[in-house]
Short mmCIF file of C-alpha atoms in Angstrom, two decimals:
data_model
loop_
_atom_site.label_atom_id
_atom_site.label_comp_id
_atom_site.label_asym_id
_atom_site.label_seq_id
_atom_site.Cartn_x
_atom_site.Cartn_y
_atom_site.Cartn_z
CA MET A 44 1.03 159.83 38.52
CA ALA A 45 0.75 157.27 41.61
CA THR A 46 3.92 158.43 42.95
CA GLU A 47 3.10 162.10 42.65
CA ILE A 48 -0.25 161.57 44.38
CA LEU A 49 1.52 159.79 47.24
CA ARG A 50 3.71 162.70 47.67
CA THR A 51 1.25 165.32 48.55
CA LYS A 52 -0.11 166.82 51.65
CA TRP A 53 -3.77 165.43 50.55
CA MET A 54 -2.30 161.84 50.87
CA ALA A 55 -0.52 162.90 54.21
CA MET A 56 -3.84 164.03 55.51
CA THR A 57 -5.68 161.01 54.24
CA VAL A 58 -3.47 158.51 56.03
CA SER A 59 -3.33 160.60 59.05
CA ILE A 60 -7.13 160.20 59.24
CA TRP A 61 -6.65 156.51 59.00
CA ILE A 62 -4.18 156.40 61.96
CA GLN A 63 -6.46 158.63 63.82
CA CYS A 64 -9.42 156.13 63.37
CA THR A 65 -7.55 153.34 65.09
CA GLY A 66 -5.84 155.26 67.73
CA GLY A 67 -8.45 155.38 70.45
CA GLY A 68 -8.09 152.26 72.16
CA SER A 69 -8.16 153.63 75.67
CA TYR A 70 -11.71 155.00 74.74
CA THR A 71 -12.73 151.23 74.58
CA PHE A 72 -11.53 150.46 78.00
CA GLY A 73 -15.23 149.51 79.04
CA ILE A 74 -15.01 146.56 76.53
CA TYR A 75 -12.23 144.99 78.22
CA SER A 76 -11.99 146.15 81.67
CA ALA A 77 -14.49 143.37 83.15
CA ILE A 78 -11.77 140.68 81.82
CA LEU A 79 -8.98 142.70 83.19
CA LYS A 80 -10.71 142.73 86.57
CA SER A 81 -11.66 138.97 86.62
CA THR A 82 -8.47 137.47 85.50
CA GLN A 83 -6.08 139.73 87.44
CA SER A 84 -8.64 139.41 90.77
CA TYR A 85 -8.83 142.95 91.06
CA ASP A 86 -11.57 144.76 93.20
CA GLN A 87 -13.18 147.97 91.86
CA SER A 88 -10.66 150.28 93.57
CA THR A 89 -7.70 148.52 92.00
CA LEU A 90 -9.44 148.63 88.59
CA ASP A 91 -10.08 152.37 88.86
CA THR A 92 -6.53 152.85 89.88
CA VAL A 93 -5.43 151.01 86.57
CA SER A 94 -7.97 153.47 84.67
CA VAL A 95 -6.30 156.29 86.21
CA PHE A 96 -2.98 155.59 84.56
CA LYS A 97 -5.04 155.20 81.13
CA ASP A 98 -6.15 158.75 81.58
CA ILE A 99 -2.86 160.10 82.54
CA GLY A 100 -1.02 157.99 79.68
CA GLY A 101 -3.57 159.47 77.22
CA ASN A 102 -3.58 163.09 78.04
CA VAL A 103 0.14 163.98 79.33
CA GLY A 104 1.81 164.13 75.94
CA VAL A 105 4.67 166.48 76.59
CA LEU A 106 7.37 163.99 75.81
CA SER A 107 5.60 163.34 72.27
CA GLY A 108 5.68 167.12 71.63
CA LEU A 109 9.56 167.42 72.53
CA VAL A 110 10.14 164.37 70.16
CA TYR A 111 8.02 165.86 67.38
CA THR A 112 10.00 169.22 67.44
CA ALA A 113 13.34 167.29 67.49
CA ALA A 114 12.45 164.98 64.80
CA THR A 115 11.08 167.89 62.31
CA PHE A 116 12.28 171.16 62.78
CA ASN A 117 15.90 170.40 63.20
CA ARG A 118 15.87 168.50 59.91
CA ARG A 119 14.35 170.82 57.49
CA ARG A 120 15.36 171.39 53.86
CA ARG A 121 14.78 174.73 52.00
CA ASP A 122 11.91 173.18 50.14
CA GLY A 123 10.13 172.30 53.55
CA ARG A 124 10.63 168.59 53.41
CA GLU A 125 12.60 166.57 55.99
CA ARG A 126 16.04 165.06 55.26
CA ARG A 127 15.92 162.28 57.78
CA GLY A 128 13.52 162.62 60.49
CA GLY A 129 9.77 163.73 60.24
CA PRO A 130 6.37 162.94 61.56
CA TRP A 131 7.13 159.39 60.82
CA VAL A 132 9.57 159.05 63.75
CA VAL A 133 6.92 159.99 66.17
CA ILE A 134 4.26 157.84 64.47
CA LEU A 135 6.69 154.70 64.75
CA ILE A 136 7.33 155.40 68.56
CA GLY A 137 3.60 155.53 68.93
CA ALA A 138 3.13 152.31 66.99
CA ILE A 139 5.71 150.61 69.31
CA LEU A 140 4.23 152.00 72.46
CA ASN A 141 0.82 150.60 71.45
CA PHE A 142 1.99 147.20 70.54
CA THR A 143 3.88 146.78 73.45
CA GLY A 144 1.39 148.16 76.14
CA TYR A 145 -1.56 146.14 74.66
CA PHE A 146 0.47 142.93 74.02
CA LEU A 147 1.59 142.77 77.59
CA MET A 148 -1.91 143.30 78.80
CA TRP A 149 -3.09 140.69 76.50
CA ALA A 150 -0.34 138.26 77.54
CA SER A 151 -1.28 138.83 81.05
CA VAL A 152 -5.14 138.33 80.91
CA THR A 153 -4.39 134.92 78.78
CA GLY A 154 -1.99 133.70 81.23
CA LEU A 155 1.02 133.82 78.73
CA ILE A 156 2.85 135.51 81.27
CA ARG A 157 2.78 135.49 85.21
CA ARG A 158 0.05 137.67 86.74
CA PRO A 159 1.98 141.03 87.15
CA PRO A 160 1.73 143.27 90.29
CA VAL A 161 -0.65 146.33 90.08
CA PRO A 162 2.07 148.78 89.74
CA VAL A 163 3.28 146.87 86.76
CA MET A 164 -0.23 146.59 84.97
CA CYS A 165 -0.52 150.27 85.66
CA LEU A 166 2.80 150.81 83.50
CA PHE A 167 1.26 148.62 80.62
CA MET A 168 -1.81 150.57 80.65
CA PHE A 169 0.14 153.77 80.73
CA ILE A 170 2.29 152.71 77.85
CA ALA A 171 -0.65 151.79 75.87
CA ALA A 172 -2.45 154.95 76.42
CA GLN A 173 0.53 157.12 75.94
CA SER A 174 0.80 155.99 72.39
CA LEU A 175 -2.25 157.95 71.57
CA THR A 176 -0.53 161.14 72.44
CA PHE A 177 2.61 160.29 69.93
CA LEU A 178 0.07 159.44 67.10
CA ASN A 179 -2.07 162.36 67.68
CA THR A 180 0.61 164.82 68.13
CA ALA A 181 2.27 163.94 64.68
CA ASN A 182 -1.09 163.98 62.77
CA VAL A 183 -2.44 166.92 64.32
CA VAL A 184 0.64 169.26 64.29
CA SER A 185 1.72 168.21 60.54
CA SER A 186 -1.80 168.63 59.36
CA LEU A 187 -1.89 172.05 60.80
CA GLU A 188 1.54 172.91 59.10
CA ASN A 189 0.37 171.58 55.79
CA PHE A 190 -2.83 173.54 55.98
CA ALA A 191 -1.84 176.52 57.98
CA ASP A 192 -4.49 178.80 56.41
CA TYR A 193 -7.19 176.38 57.43
CA GLY A 194 -5.59 175.05 60.60
CA GLY A 195 -8.97 175.30 62.45
CA THR A 196 -10.61 172.74 59.86
CA ALA A 197 -7.42 170.67 59.65
CA VAL A 198 -7.04 170.10 63.36
CA GLY A 199 -11.02 169.75 63.71
CA ILE A 200 -11.05 166.84 61.11
CA MET A 201 -7.92 165.09 63.00
CA LYS A 202 -9.49 165.58 66.54
CA GLY A 203 -12.96 164.45 64.98
CA PHE A 204 -11.72 161.19 63.91
CA VAL A 205 -9.83 160.22 67.16
CA GLY A 206 -13.00 161.16 68.93
CA LEU A 207 -14.69 158.73 66.61
CA SER A 208 -12.05 156.04 66.93
CA GLY A 209 -13.49 154.32 69.92
CA ALA A 210 -17.03 153.89 68.12
CA MET A 211 -14.95 152.48 65.10
CA LEU A 212 -12.99 150.00 67.26
CA ILE A 213 -16.15 148.72 68.79
CA GLN A 214 -17.51 148.08 65.36
CA LEU A 215 -14.42 145.96 64.89
CA TYR A 216 -14.89 144.06 68.07
CA GLU A 217 -18.73 143.41 67.51
CA THR A 218 -17.94 141.89 64.13
CA ILE A 219 -14.58 140.03 64.65
CA CYS A 220 -14.56 138.64 68.29
CA PRO A 221 -18.09 139.51 69.68
CA GLY A 222 -18.07 138.73 73.75
CA ASP A 223 -14.34 137.98 73.51
CA PRO A 224 -12.54 140.94 75.17
CA LYS A 225 -9.26 138.84 75.29
CA THR A 226 -9.01 138.60 71.57
CA PHE A 227 -9.97 142.36 71.25
CA ILE A 228 -7.10 143.40 73.29
CA LEU A 229 -4.72 141.45 70.96
CA LEU A 230 -6.44 143.40 68.14
CA LEU A 231 -5.74 146.63 69.72
CA ALA A 232 -2.03 145.69 69.85
CA ILE A 233 -1.87 144.57 66.22
CA VAL A 234 -4.39 146.72 64.13
CA PRO A 235 -3.23 150.35 65.18
CA SER A 236 0.32 149.32 65.24
CA LEU A 237 0.30 147.44 61.87
CA LEU A 238 -1.60 150.34 59.98
CA SER A 239 0.68 153.02 61.55
CA VAL A 240 3.82 151.46 60.52
CA LEU A 241 2.53 150.66 56.90
CA VAL A 242 1.48 154.26 56.16
CA MET A 243 3.70 156.45 58.19
CA PRO A 244 6.35 157.23 55.36
CA LEU A 245 3.12 159.18 53.78
CA VAL A 246 2.94 161.56 56.80
CA ARG A 247 5.28 164.54 55.47
CA ILE A 248 5.31 168.35 55.96
CA TYR A 249 4.91 170.27 52.77
CA LYS A 250 5.30 174.10 52.71
CA THR A 251 3.04 174.52 49.75
CA SER A 252 -0.03 176.23 48.65
CA THR A 253 -2.65 174.47 46.68
CA VAL A 254 -5.19 176.12 44.46
CA ASN A 255 -8.79 175.44 45.61
CA GLU A 256 -7.40 174.13 48.97
CA LYS A 257 -10.60 175.17 50.79
CA LYS A 258 -12.77 173.29 48.28
CA HIS A 259 -10.91 170.16 48.78
CA LEU A 260 -10.92 170.50 52.62
CA ASP A 261 -14.53 170.99 52.38
CA GLY A 262 -14.87 167.63 50.51
CA LEU A 263 -13.11 166.12 53.22
CA SER A 264 -15.31 167.86 55.84
CA THR A 265 -18.28 166.22 53.93
CA LEU A 266 -17.04 163.02 54.11
CA SER A 267 -16.34 163.19 57.66
CA LEU A 268 -19.83 164.28 58.55
CA ILE A 269 -20.98 161.30 56.37
CA ILE A 270 -18.95 158.82 58.28
CA ALA A 271 -20.19 160.23 61.56
CA ALA A 272 -23.73 160.11 60.58
CA TYR A 273 -23.34 156.50 59.31
CA LEU A 274 -21.72 155.60 62.75
CA MET A 275 -24.68 157.24 64.52
CA ILE A 276 -27.30 155.37 62.68
CA THR A 277 -25.34 152.14 63.19
CA ILE A 278 -25.11 152.72 66.87
CA ILE A 279 -28.78 153.54 67.21
CA LEU A 280 -29.76 150.37 65.18
CA LYS A 281 -27.63 148.09 67.23
CA SER A 282 -29.16 149.58 70.60
CA ILE A 283 -32.63 148.95 69.36
CA LEU A 284 -32.11 145.69 67.27
CA SER A 285 -30.03 142.49 67.92
CA LEU A 286 -28.30 142.32 64.72
CA PRO A 287 -26.83 139.02 63.39
CA SER A 288 -23.34 138.32 62.48
CA TRP A 289 -23.49 138.96 58.85
CA ALA A 290 -25.22 142.14 59.21
CA ASN A 291 -22.21 143.37 61.78
CA ALA A 292 -19.94 142.28 58.87
CA VAL A 293 -21.72 144.35 56.40
CA THR A 294 -21.97 147.42 58.57
CA LEU A 295 -18.14 147.22 59.10
CA ALA A 296 -17.37 146.70 55.45
CA VAL A 297 -19.50 149.76 54.69
CA LEU A 298 -17.64 151.69 57.08
CA LEU A 299 -14.25 150.69 55.64
CA VAL A 300 -15.31 151.85 52.21
CA LEU A 301 -16.43 154.95 53.72
CA LEU A 302 -13.02 155.53 55.43
CA ALA A 303 -11.21 154.88 51.89
CA SER A 304 -13.14 157.56 50.48
CA PRO A 305 -10.66 160.29 51.24
CA LEU A 306 -8.41 158.83 48.68
CA LEU A 307 -10.73 160.43 46.09
CA VAL A 308 -10.15 163.78 47.58
CA ALA A 309 -6.49 163.37 47.34
CA VAL A 310 -6.39 162.16 43.80
CA ARG A 311 -8.81 164.97 42.64
CA ALA A 312 -6.79 167.50 44.51
CA ARG A 313 -3.73 166.38 42.91
CA ARG A 314 -5.13 166.26 39.44
CA GLY A 315 -7.08 169.71 39.52
CA SER A 316 -4.61 171.72 41.35
CA ILE A 317 -1.20 173.12 41.22
CA GLU A 318 0.98 173.15 44.48
CA LYS A 319 3.86 175.89 44.70
CA PRO A 320 6.24 176.62 47.53
CA LEU A 321 5.10 179.59 49.57
CA SER A 322 7.46 182.66 49.30
CA SER A 323 8.28 184.62 52.45
CA VAL A 324 5.43 187.11 51.61
CA TYR A 325 2.86 184.35 51.77
CA SER A 326 4.19 182.33 54.67
CA PRO A 327 1.37 181.40 57.07
CA LEU A 328 1.18 183.87 59.82
CA VAL A 329 0.86 181.30 62.24
CA ASP A 330 4.74 180.98 61.81
CA LYS A 331 5.29 184.50 62.05
CA LEU A 332 3.56 186.14 65.14
CA GLU A 333 4.45 185.84 68.70
CA ALA A 334 2.06 187.48 71.37
CA THR A 335 3.82 189.16 74.37
CA THR A 336 2.68 189.30 77.81
CA SER A 337 1.65 192.97 77.10
CA GLY A 338 -0.53 191.76 74.31
CA GLU A 339 1.37 193.40 71.76
CA ILE A 340 2.39 191.38 68.52
CA LEU A 341 5.90 191.01 67.18
CA VAL A 342 6.64 189.82 63.67
CA LEU A 343 9.34 187.16 63.98
CA ASP A 344 11.23 184.47 62.10
CA GLU A 345 9.83 180.85 62.48
CA ASP A 346 12.91 179.91 64.68
CA LYS A 347 11.83 182.24 66.98
CA SER A 348 8.60 180.66 68.13
CA LEU A 349 8.06 180.42 71.78
CA ASN A 350 9.17 177.08 73.43
CA VAL A 351 7.00 175.64 76.36
CA LEU A 352 9.01 177.49 79.10
CA GLN A 353 8.79 180.90 77.38
CA ALA A 354 5.04 180.13 76.64
CA MET A 355 4.56 179.62 80.42
CA CYS A 356 5.91 182.80 81.21
CA ASN A 357 3.13 184.32 79.04
CA VAL A 358 -0.09 185.43 80.64
CA ASP A 359 -2.14 184.01 77.51
CA PHE A 360 -0.75 180.53 78.30
CA TRP A 361 -2.22 180.62 81.88
CA LEU A 362 -5.69 182.02 80.63
CA LEU A 363 -5.83 179.18 78.04
CA PHE A 364 -4.91 176.57 80.59
CA LEU A 365 -7.41 177.74 83.15
CA ALA A 366 -10.18 177.86 80.43
CA MET A 367 -9.18 174.41 79.49
CA ILE A 368 -9.56 173.12 83.07
CA CYS A 369 -12.99 174.65 83.38
CA GLY A 370 -14.14 173.39 79.83
CA MET A 371 -12.38 170.10 79.42
CA GLY A 372 -12.70 169.21 83.34
CA SER A 373 -16.15 169.89 83.50
CA GLY A 374 -17.07 167.97 80.17
CA ILE A 375 -14.93 164.90 81.04
CA SER A 376 -16.73 164.88 84.58
CA THR A 377 -20.12 164.69 82.82
CA ILE A 378 -19.10 161.66 80.78
CA ASN A 379 -17.46 159.99 83.49
CA ASN A 380 -20.65 160.10 85.73
CA ILE A 381 -23.33 159.92 83.14
CA ARG A 382 -24.07 156.24 83.93
CA GLN A 383 -24.63 157.23 87.60
CA ILE A 384 -26.76 160.08 86.66
CA GLY A 385 -28.87 157.83 84.49
CA GLU A 386 -29.24 155.22 87.15
CA SER A 387 -30.43 158.05 89.63
CA LEU A 388 -33.06 159.50 87.24
CA ARG A 389 -34.05 155.76 86.71
CA TYR A 390 -33.22 155.44 82.92
CA THR A 391 -33.10 151.76 81.66
CA SER A 392 -29.75 150.17 80.72
CA VAL A 393 -30.60 150.55 77.04
CA GLU A 394 -31.23 154.34 77.31
CA ILE A 395 -27.92 154.84 79.25
CA ASN A 396 -25.97 152.81 76.86
CA SER A 397 -27.35 154.78 74.07
CA LEU A 398 -26.30 158.03 75.84
CA LEU A 399 -22.80 156.61 76.25
CA ALA A 400 -22.52 155.50 72.54
CA LEU A 401 -23.78 158.55 71.15
CA TRP A 402 -21.34 160.70 73.17
CA SER A 403 -18.76 160.10 70.71
CA ILE A 404 -21.00 161.44 67.87
CA TRP A 405 -21.67 164.69 69.92
CA ASN A 406 -18.02 164.80 70.75
CA PHE A 407 -17.05 164.56 66.96
CA ILE A 408 -19.41 167.37 66.08
CA GLY A 409 -17.83 169.52 68.54
CA ARG A 410 -14.36 168.82 67.38
CA PHE A 411 -15.05 169.02 63.68
CA GLY A 412 -17.75 171.80 63.82
CA ALA A 413 -15.80 174.26 65.94
CA GLY A 414 -12.63 174.03 63.91
CA TYR A 415 -14.58 174.55 60.82
CA ALA A 416 -16.67 177.35 62.13
CA SER A 417 -13.62 179.07 63.76
CA ASP A 418 -11.92 179.03 60.19
CA LEU A 419 -15.05 180.40 58.69
CA LEU A 420 -15.60 183.19 61.00
CA LEU A 421 -11.81 184.25 60.98
CA HIS A 422 -11.72 184.36 57.11
CA LYS A 423 -15.21 186.03 56.57
CA LYS A 424 -15.42 188.14 59.75
CA GLY A 425 -11.97 188.48 61.26
CA TRP A 426 -13.54 187.07 64.49
CA PRO A 427 -11.00 185.62 66.98
CA ARG A 428 -10.94 182.05 67.68
CA PRO A 429 -11.16 182.56 71.46
CA LEU A 430 -14.52 184.30 70.99
CA LEU A 431 -15.76 180.87 69.57
CA MET A 432 -14.34 179.24 72.80
CA ALA A 433 -16.16 181.61 74.94
CA THR A 434 -19.55 181.05 73.13
CA THR A 435 -19.08 177.15 73.61
CA LEU A 436 -18.04 177.44 77.25
CA GLY A 437 -21.08 179.97 78.06
CA THR A 438 -23.31 177.35 76.00
CA MET A 439 -21.78 174.29 78.12
CA THR A 440 -22.86 176.31 81.28
CA ILE A 441 -26.53 176.13 80.03
CA GLY A 442 -26.05 172.18 79.26
CA HIS A 443 -24.74 171.58 82.96
CA LEU A 444 -27.80 173.52 84.32
CA ILE A 445 -30.06 171.40 82.17
CA ILE A 446 -28.55 168.43 83.70
CA ALA A 447 -28.86 169.87 87.17
CA SER A 448 -32.49 170.42 86.77
CA GLY A 449 -32.97 166.84 87.30
CA PHE A 450 -36.31 166.54 84.93
CA GLN A 451 -36.61 162.98 83.45
CA GLY A 452 -35.98 163.75 79.77
CA ASN A 453 -33.36 166.51 80.32
CA LEU A 454 -30.26 164.39 80.46
CA TYR A 455 -30.69 164.05 76.64
CA PRO A 456 -30.36 167.54 75.57
CA GLY A 457 -28.02 168.26 78.41
CA SER A 458 -25.42 165.49 77.24
CA ILE A 459 -25.82 166.62 73.59
CA ILE A 460 -24.94 170.15 74.55
CA VAL A 461 -22.36 169.45 76.96
CA GLY A 462 -20.79 166.66 74.31
CA ILE A 463 -20.59 169.21 71.59
CA CYS A 464 -19.11 171.94 73.50
CA TYR A 465 -16.62 169.74 75.24
CA GLY A 466 -15.46 168.44 71.80
CA SER A 467 -15.16 171.85 70.48
CA GLN A 468 -12.28 172.69 73.19
CA TRP A 469 -10.06 169.94 71.65
CA SER A 470 -9.97 171.46 68.16
CA LEU A 471 -9.91 175.16 69.30
CA MET A 472 -7.15 174.95 71.88
CA PRO A 473 -4.49 173.47 69.47
CA THR A 474 -5.19 176.06 66.85
CA ILE A 475 -5.23 178.88 69.25
CA THR A 476 -2.02 177.59 70.77
CA SER A 477 -0.09 177.64 67.37
CA GLU A 478 -1.38 181.20 66.74
CA LEU A 479 -0.29 182.52 70.06
CA PHE A 480 3.02 180.77 70.41
CA GLY A 481 4.13 179.75 66.84
CA VAL A 482 3.97 176.36 65.31
CA LYS A 483 7.66 175.13 66.02
CA HIS A 484 7.01 173.97 69.59
CA MET A 485 3.11 173.85 69.35
CA GLY A 486 3.22 170.06 69.95
CA THR A 487 4.91 170.49 73.32
CA ILE A 488 2.75 173.33 74.22
CA TYR A 489 -0.50 172.13 73.33
CA ASN A 490 0.18 168.78 75.15
CA THR A 491 1.05 170.49 78.28
CA ILE A 492 -2.16 172.51 78.27
CA SER A 493 -3.93 169.15 77.50
CA ILE A 494 -2.83 168.09 81.32
CA ALA A 495 -5.87 170.50 82.15
CA SER A 496 -8.12 167.46 81.26
CA PRO A 497 -7.01 164.96 83.62
CA MET A 498 -6.29 167.63 86.28
CA GLY A 499 -10.00 168.86 86.01
CA SER A 500 -11.33 165.34 85.77
CA TYR A 501 -10.03 164.63 89.10
CA ILE A 502 -10.83 167.82 90.72
CA PHE A 503 -14.42 167.78 89.55
CA SER A 504 -15.37 164.33 89.02
CA VAL A 505 -13.49 162.65 91.96
CA ARG A 506 -13.20 165.52 94.68
CA LEU A 507 -16.38 167.17 93.78
CA ILE A 508 -19.05 165.14 92.19
CA GLY A 509 -18.11 161.91 93.85
CA TYR A 510 -17.61 163.61 97.25
CA ILE A 511 -21.09 165.26 97.10
CA TYR A 512 -22.90 162.09 95.81
CA ASP A 513 -21.29 160.15 98.76
CA HIS A 514 -22.81 162.66 101.33
CA THR A 515 -26.17 162.68 99.37
CA ILE A 516 -26.90 158.89 99.62
CA THR A 517 -29.24 158.25 102.50
CA GLY A 518 -30.46 154.92 103.96
CA GLU A 519 -29.08 151.52 103.14
CA GLY A 520 -27.10 150.91 99.97
CA ASN A 521 -24.58 152.89 97.92
CA THR A 522 -26.90 154.24 95.36
CA CYS A 523 -29.07 157.46 95.39
CA TYR A 524 -32.24 157.97 93.38
CA GLY A 525 -33.98 161.27 92.49
CA PRO A 526 -32.96 164.39 90.91
CA HIS A 527 -31.37 165.84 94.17
CA CYS A 528 -28.30 163.34 93.84
CA PHE A 529 -26.47 165.32 91.33
CA ARG A 530 -28.35 168.76 91.49
CA LEU A 531 -25.82 170.56 93.62
CA ALA A 532 -22.72 169.06 91.98
CA PHE A 533 -23.75 170.27 88.59
CA VAL A 534 -24.96 173.72 89.80
CA ILE A 535 -21.27 173.86 90.89
CA ILE A 536 -20.04 172.39 87.60
CA ALA A 537 -21.97 174.91 85.68
CA SER A 538 -20.44 177.75 87.57
CA VAL A 539 -16.97 176.31 86.75
CA ALA A 540 -17.80 176.42 82.99
CA PHE A 541 -19.19 179.96 83.46
CA LEU A 542 -15.72 180.93 84.99
CA GLY A 543 -14.10 179.32 81.90
CA PHE A 544 -16.55 181.52 79.81
CA LEU A 545 -15.29 184.61 81.65
CA VAL A 546 -11.53 183.78 81.32
CA SER A 547 -12.17 183.25 77.53
CA CYS A 548 -13.33 186.57 77.28
CA VAL A 549 -10.33 188.12 78.76
CA LEU A 550 -8.33 185.99 76.22
CA VAL A 551 -10.45 187.45 73.52
CA PHE A 552 -9.78 191.09 74.44
CA ARG A 553 -6.10 190.26 74.95
CA THR A 554 -5.77 188.64 71.48
CA LYS A 555 -7.96 190.90 69.29
CA THR A 556 -4.98 192.90 67.93
CA LEU A 557 -3.37 189.32 66.93
CA TYR A 558 -6.44 187.99 65.09
CA ARG A 559 -7.00 191.41 63.41
CA GLN A 560 -3.36 191.01 61.87
CA ILE A 561 -4.22 187.62 60.83
CA PHE A 562 -7.37 188.78 59.09
CA GLU A 563 -5.60 191.61 57.41
CA LYS A 564 -2.85 189.43 56.31
CA ARG A 565 -5.29 186.90 54.68
CA LEU A 566 -7.27 189.78 52.90
CA HIS A 567 -3.93 190.97 51.62
CA ARG A 568 -3.28 187.51 50.13
CA ARG A 569 -6.54 187.42 48.27
#
């Protein structure tokens, strides 16, 4: 029985969640950036340069997509499982990159190796951050393949947990090595890499349909919300109270118990369900449809899914890419500047730190909620996923305008709205990508579209917000106080989000035939 449970897509989903929970080391840069700066004698500009390579490495994942395609689709058997390769190959590469990058950074800050030149340290940071793209691609794409009928929910869970991973790793830091960022860098090298290597054989692709699939996915969804709520309560308590070391140990132990709970869902799904291979009639439509540049839908074999170059010749690719520049770019620009916005409005350091810590929770709600809601609306109403994308981008516009108003208490609701809407793009975009261009090359295509995030961050955060802020400063010093400091910048950012809303509306009309066929196909299966 134990062996049978291990060889199910539910177990694959469970261990993928665990990997995602430890993969966000780049999200904890604020913990070890100070020690990196002091030990390497960096000025702020140099540290910012190293941080840029963190963002590039964590978002440019085209290589991981190419490796995933080579490791999985070229080695399939008729039963849908892999002969030699599989997602574990991609996870192994991610684990090696993670260990290499963070271990070399740790060796640098501890003096184990000679202080590297800045370009070499940038390379270390890039390697460490690049590991996330490999782990993320393997877990997200394999989960979408295993749960093609509920791809939005599966992707939302995967993306949600990687969004929470930074907060989870900070809990580890505060318990095991509080105030010791050098040791924390070593933990970042060992823990995610070791866990990934131990469980990677269980991450497989199963072309099977499970009875009561939605019921068990709802169970995982409920557990995800419980874990997010627990983290939010823990973060709030720690921001208000100074917890002793034993209390930190207890909160971490409870978190680990909660993270083990998806095992119960895997066991129940195996005992109470019957899995059977899908026939050609019941094959997931995600593998069978291709959208042409004219918006017509062609029914194709799985092997004829579009590759990244073919997708880039498609108008829908560029509409999705532009929408993501507007949505992801404006959202990440908000979190990049939220400390400075709080300072300009004279928020206390405790209030600002709470805003930063809770951002991961709003991000999770957006990632998970949008994936779940898009599945629900598609299955029940036949509403296309881009419609929800347009809705969230329109709502994000309102969030930016609330921040732009500059009223004392508006940063809280504004950051909540923007955080949820920003997170939603990370679960909607991969699922829409698979439905527009097929799942075979999805890893490569969606990682190519993800480049919109650092691109938008540079354009809106550095070239727009930073430029306007520098020219708003008056008098001595480099700090601006008052609601006027960021007002113009965020009015422009709101306009950018509204442009994303308009582009998404165009995508809705272009893909309505596709989603009508998906809806009718699933009605037929019922």
